[in-house]
XYZ file of C-alpha atoms in Angstrom:
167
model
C 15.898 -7.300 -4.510
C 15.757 -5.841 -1.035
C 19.607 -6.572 -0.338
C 19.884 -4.939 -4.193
C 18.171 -1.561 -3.241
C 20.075 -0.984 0.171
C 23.792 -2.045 -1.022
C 22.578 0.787 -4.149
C 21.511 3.001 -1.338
C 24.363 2.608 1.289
C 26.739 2.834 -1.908
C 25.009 6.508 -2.814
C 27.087 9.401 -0.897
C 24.171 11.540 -0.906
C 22.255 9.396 1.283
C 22.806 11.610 5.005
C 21.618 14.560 2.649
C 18.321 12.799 1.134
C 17.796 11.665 4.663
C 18.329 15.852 5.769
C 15.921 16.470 2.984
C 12.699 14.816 4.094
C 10.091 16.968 4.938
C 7.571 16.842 7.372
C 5.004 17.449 4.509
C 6.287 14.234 2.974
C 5.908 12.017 5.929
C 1.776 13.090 5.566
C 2.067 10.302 2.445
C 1.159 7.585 4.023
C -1.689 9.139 6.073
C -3.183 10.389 2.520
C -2.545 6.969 0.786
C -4.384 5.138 3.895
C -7.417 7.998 4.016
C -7.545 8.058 0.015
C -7.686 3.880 0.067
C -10.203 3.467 2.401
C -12.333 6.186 0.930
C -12.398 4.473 -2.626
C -12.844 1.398 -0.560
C -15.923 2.902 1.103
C -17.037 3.884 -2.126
C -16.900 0.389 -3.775
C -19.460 -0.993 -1.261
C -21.963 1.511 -2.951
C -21.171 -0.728 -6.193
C -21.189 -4.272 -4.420
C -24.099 -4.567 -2.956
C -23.220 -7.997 -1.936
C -20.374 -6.781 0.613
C -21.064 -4.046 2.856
C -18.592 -0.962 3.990
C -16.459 -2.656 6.845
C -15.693 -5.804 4.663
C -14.931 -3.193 1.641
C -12.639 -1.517 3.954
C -11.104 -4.386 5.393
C -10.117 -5.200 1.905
C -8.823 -2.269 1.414
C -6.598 -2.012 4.110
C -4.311 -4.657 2.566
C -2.807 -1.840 1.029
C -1.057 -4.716 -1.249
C -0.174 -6.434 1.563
C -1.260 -10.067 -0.455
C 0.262 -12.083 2.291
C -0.997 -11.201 5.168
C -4.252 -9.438 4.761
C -5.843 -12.236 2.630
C -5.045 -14.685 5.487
C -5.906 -11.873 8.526
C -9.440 -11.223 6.706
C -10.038 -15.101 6.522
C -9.603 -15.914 10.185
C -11.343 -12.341 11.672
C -14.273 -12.856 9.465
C -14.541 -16.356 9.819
C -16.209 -17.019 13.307
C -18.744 -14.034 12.382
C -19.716 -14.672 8.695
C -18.805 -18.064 8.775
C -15.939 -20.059 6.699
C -17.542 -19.764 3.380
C -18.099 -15.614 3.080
C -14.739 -15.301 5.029
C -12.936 -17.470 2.347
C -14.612 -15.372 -0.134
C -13.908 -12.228 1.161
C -10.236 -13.546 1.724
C -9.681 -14.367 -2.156
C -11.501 -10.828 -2.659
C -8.552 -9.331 -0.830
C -5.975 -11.488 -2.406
C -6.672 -10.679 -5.950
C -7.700 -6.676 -5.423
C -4.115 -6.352 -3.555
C -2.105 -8.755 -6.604
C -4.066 -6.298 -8.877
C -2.727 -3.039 -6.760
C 1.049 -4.560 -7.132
C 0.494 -5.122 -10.852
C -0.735 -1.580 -11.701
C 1.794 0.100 -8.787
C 4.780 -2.147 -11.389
C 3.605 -1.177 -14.526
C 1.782 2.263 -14.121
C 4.542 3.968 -12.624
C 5.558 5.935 -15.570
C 2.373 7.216 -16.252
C 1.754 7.656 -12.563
C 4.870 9.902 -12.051
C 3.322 12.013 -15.100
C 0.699 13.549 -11.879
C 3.576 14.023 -9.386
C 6.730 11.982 -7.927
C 4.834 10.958 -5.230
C 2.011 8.880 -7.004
C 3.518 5.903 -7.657
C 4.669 5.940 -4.181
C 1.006 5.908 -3.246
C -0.132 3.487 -5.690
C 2.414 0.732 -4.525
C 1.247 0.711 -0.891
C 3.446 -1.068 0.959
C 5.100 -2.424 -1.992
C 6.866 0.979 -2.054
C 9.608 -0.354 0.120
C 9.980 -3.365 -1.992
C 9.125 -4.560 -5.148
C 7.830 -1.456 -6.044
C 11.155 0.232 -5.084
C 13.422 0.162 -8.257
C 10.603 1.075 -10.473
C 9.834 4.204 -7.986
C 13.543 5.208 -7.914
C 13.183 5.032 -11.615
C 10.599 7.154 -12.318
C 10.223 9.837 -9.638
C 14.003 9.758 -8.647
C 16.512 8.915 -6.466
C 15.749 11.245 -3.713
C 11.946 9.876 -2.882
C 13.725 6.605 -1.929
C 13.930 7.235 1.950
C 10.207 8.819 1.634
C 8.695 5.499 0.192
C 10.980 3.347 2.613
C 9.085 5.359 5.488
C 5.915 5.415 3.402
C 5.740 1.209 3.416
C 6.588 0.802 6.675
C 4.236 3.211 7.991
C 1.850 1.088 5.957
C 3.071 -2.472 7.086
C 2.363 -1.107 10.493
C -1.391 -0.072 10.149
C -2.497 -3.223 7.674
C -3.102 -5.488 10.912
C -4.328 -2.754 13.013
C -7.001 -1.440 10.026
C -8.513 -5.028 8.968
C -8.849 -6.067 12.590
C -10.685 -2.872 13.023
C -12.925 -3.625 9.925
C -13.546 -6.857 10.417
C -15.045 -6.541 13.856
């Protein structure tokens, strides 16, 4: 899928210009995907009172990272909570960033109804990705480079974040 999306790309002759037409404003995307997140993460503690903020938040910075953030939460939380919680808390992550991916796949058209950056946002770091067709598809061509930057910027803070949380 990956080697899909760049040949598609490098094959486009109006790449150096969509590249020439990022804006700085644009680049502020992942900073307002990562601050939304983590607020709405913060938020969900209020409704579990069985988890508290930081382990909210440290789910929440998976930012549909599935792979790694499940595992990271498991072995950060396990010598504090012990294995039990930290397996919990692991699965929690697992399934709430699955669930992200799923609704980042599917929702995109109605996402892209309240702005072409949305389902950008919604596909966390999946916007480089999976999430990259379906993105291309319904907020155009030209927000490619945008959520390229946007998931890497992402990929780059999801270790950083849930190490911070989990401490």
């Amino acid at each position: 899928l990956v080697i899909q999306v760049g040949l598609n790309l490098g094959a486009n002759a109006e790449l150096g210009k969509m590249v020439k037409d990022i804006r700085f404003s644009s680049l502020l995307l992942p900073f307002f995907t990562i601050i939304g997140t983590l607020v709405f993460s913060a938020a969900a503690s209020l409704l579990l009172t069985s988890w508290n903020i930081y382990d909210c938040m440290a789910v929440g910075s998976g930012f549909a990272y599935y792979s790694l953030s499940s595992l990271l939460i498991v072995q950060l939380k396990e010598a504090s909570a012990g294995i039990e919680i930290a397996s919990q808390l692991g699965a929690i992550a697992l399934l709430a960033n699955i669930i992200r991916e799923m609704l980042a796949l599917f929702g995109a058209p109605m996402y892209a109804f309240f702005g072409k950056f949305a389902p950008v946002s919604v596909a966390g770091i999946n916007s480089m990705d999976v999430c990259l067709p379906v993105i291309s598809r319904y907020s155009g061509k030209n927000i490619v480079p945008v959520a390229i930057i946007h998931g890497i910027i992402l990929e780059i803070s999801v270790p950083l974040l849930i190490s911070l949380f989990c401490k």
